Amino acid sequence: MRIVVTYDIAKDKVRRKVFRILESYGAWKQYSVFELEISDVQHVQMREKIRSVIEEQDRVRFYELCERCMKKVTEIGEPSPEVMSNIV
């Protein structure tokens, strides 16, 4: 499944932990946005890991994207970090 994860986390330490968790599952797209291609099991595991580090005031949102929706994704402006890493 393709999932977009966004987060709003106040404390740097907690935000770094969430970033590392998400980075282990997929591509960092923007400052607080990841795009992941993961299995149902990985999705459950990832959510539990995140739940164990975030605090009450933090927010993490998960958007599941279907194949048809992915074909409609467009981007303008500066390339995402994943694209930039491929530029020589």
mmCIF file of C-alpha atoms in Angstrom:
data_model
loop_
_atom_site.group_PDB
_atom_site.id
_atom_site.type_symbol
_atom_site.label_atom_id
_atom_site.label_comp_id
_atom_site.label_asym_id
_atom_site.label_seq_id
_atom_site.Cartn_x
_atom_site.Cartn_y
_atom_site.Cartn_z
ATOM 1 C CA MET A 1 0.000 0.000 0.000
ATOM 2 C CA ARG A 2 1.105 3.566 -0.691
ATOM 3 C CA ILE A 3 0.809 5.862 2.316
ATOM 4 C CA VAL A 4 1.570 9.532 2.795
ATOM 5 C CA VAL A 5 2.449 10.407 6.388
ATOM 6 C CA THR A 6 2.442 13.959 7.722
ATOM 7 C CA TYR A 7 3.351 15.089 11.193
ATOM 8 C CA ASP A 8 3.323 18.148 13.430
ATOM 9 C CA ILE A 9 5.624 17.562 16.384
ATOM 10 C CA ALA A 10 6.827 20.356 18.670
ATOM 11 C CA LYS A 11 9.922 18.897 20.327
ATOM 12 C CA ASP A 12 13.031 18.414 18.199
ATOM 13 C CA LYS A 13 14.016 15.191 19.972
ATOM 14 C CA VAL A 14 10.631 13.554 19.379
ATOM 15 C CA ARG A 15 10.488 14.865 15.797
ATOM 16 C CA ARG A 16 13.912 13.342 15.064
ATOM 17 C CA LYS A 17 12.752 9.977 16.436
ATOM 18 C CA VAL A 18 9.644 10.016 14.253
ATOM 19 C CA PHE A 19 11.740 11.086 11.256
ATOM 20 C CA ARG A 20 14.098 8.122 11.776
ATOM 21 C CA ILE A 21 11.201 5.688 12.106
ATOM 22 C CA LEU A 22 9.589 6.941 8.899
ATOM 23 C CA GLU A 23 12.908 7.098 7.052
ATOM 24 C CA SER A 24 13.364 3.379 7.689
ATOM 25 C CA TYR A 25 10.122 2.720 5.768
ATOM 26 C CA GLY A 26 10.263 5.093 2.810
ATOM 27 C CA ALA A 27 11.065 8.369 1.108
ATOM 28 C CA TRP A 28 11.199 11.776 2.753
ATOM 29 C CA LYS A 29 9.298 14.174 0.479
ATOM 30 C CA GLN A 30 9.071 17.469 2.365
ATOM 31 C CA TYR A 31 9.899 18.721 5.839
ATOM 32 C CA SER A 32 7.156 16.800 7.623
ATOM 33 C CA VAL A 33 5.958 14.529 4.826
ATOM 34 C CA PHE A 34 6.912 10.972 3.903
ATOM 35 C CA GLU A 35 5.698 8.767 1.073
ATOM 36 C CA LEU A 36 5.842 5.058 1.869
ATOM 37 C CA GLU A 37 5.239 1.831 -0.043
ATOM 38 C CA ILE A 38 4.673 -0.681 2.758
ATOM 39 C CA SER A 39 2.740 -3.827 3.611
ATOM 40 C CA ASP A 40 -0.208 -3.940 6.012
ATOM 41 C CA VAL A 41 2.029 -5.547 8.642
ATOM 42 C CA GLN A 42 4.685 -2.847 8.243
ATOM 43 C CA HIS A 43 1.972 -0.203 8.517
ATOM 44 C CA VAL A 44 0.813 -1.583 11.864
ATOM 45 C CA GLN A 45 4.401 -1.901 13.133
ATOM 46 C CA MET A 46 5.267 1.637 12.045
ATOM 47 C CA ARG A 47 2.192 3.113 13.731
ATOM 48 C CA GLU A 48 3.048 1.351 16.983
ATOM 49 C CA LYS A 49 6.634 2.619 16.884
ATOM 50 C CA ILE A 50 5.440 6.162 16.290
ATOM 51 C CA ARG A 51 2.783 5.894 18.992
ATOM 52 C CA SER A 52 5.475 4.854 21.481
ATOM 53 C CA VAL A 53 7.533 8.048 20.947
ATOM 54 C CA ILE A 54 5.034 10.861 20.329
ATOM 55 C CA GLU A 55 3.496 12.980 23.057
ATOM 56 C CA GLU A 56 -0.116 13.919 23.695
ATOM 57 C CA GLN A 57 0.048 17.250 21.826
ATOM 58 C CA ASP A 58 1.749 15.753 18.723
ATOM 59 C CA ARG A 59 -0.128 14.883 15.543
ATOM 60 C CA VAL A 60 0.641 12.280 12.892
ATOM 61 C CA ARG A 61 -1.714 11.678 9.938
ATOM 62 C CA PHE A 62 -1.777 8.759 7.506
ATOM 63 C CA TYR A 63 -3.272 9.016 3.999
ATOM 64 C CA GLU A 64 -3.644 5.812 2.015
ATOM 65 C CA LEU A 65 -3.362 6.398 -1.750
ATOM 66 C CA CYS A 66 -4.767 4.089 -4.393
ATOM 67 C CA GLU A 67 -2.959 3.390 -7.679
ATOM 68 C CA ARG A 68 -5.251 5.748 -9.572
ATOM 69 C CA CYS A 69 -4.624 8.541 -7.060
ATOM 70 C CA MET A 70 -0.849 8.121 -7.342
ATOM 71 C CA LYS A 71 -1.057 8.776 -11.083
ATOM 72 C CA LYS A 72 -2.616 12.152 -10.281
ATOM 73 C CA VAL A 73 0.181 13.334 -7.977
ATOM 74 C CA THR A 74 1.944 16.374 -9.395
ATOM 75 C CA GLU A 75 4.751 18.514 -8.068
ATOM 76 C CA ILE A 76 5.810 22.103 -8.722
ATOM 77 C CA GLY A 77 8.706 24.097 -7.339
ATOM 78 C CA GLU A 78 11.889 22.673 -5.901
ATOM 79 C CA PRO A 79 12.258 18.902 -6.386
ATOM 80 C CA SER A 80 11.630 16.730 -3.342
ATOM 81 C CA PRO A 81 14.732 15.531 -1.419
ATOM 82 C CA GLU A 82 14.525 12.080 -3.050
ATOM 83 C CA VAL A 83 14.685 13.609 -6.538
ATOM 84 C CA MET A 84 17.452 16.039 -5.535
ATOM 85 C CA SER A 85 19.638 13.181 -4.265
ATOM 86 C CA ASN A 86 19.657 11.737 -7.803
ATOM 87 C CA ILE A 87 20.928 14.966 -9.389
ATOM 88 C CA VAL A 88 24.671 15.048 -10.129
#
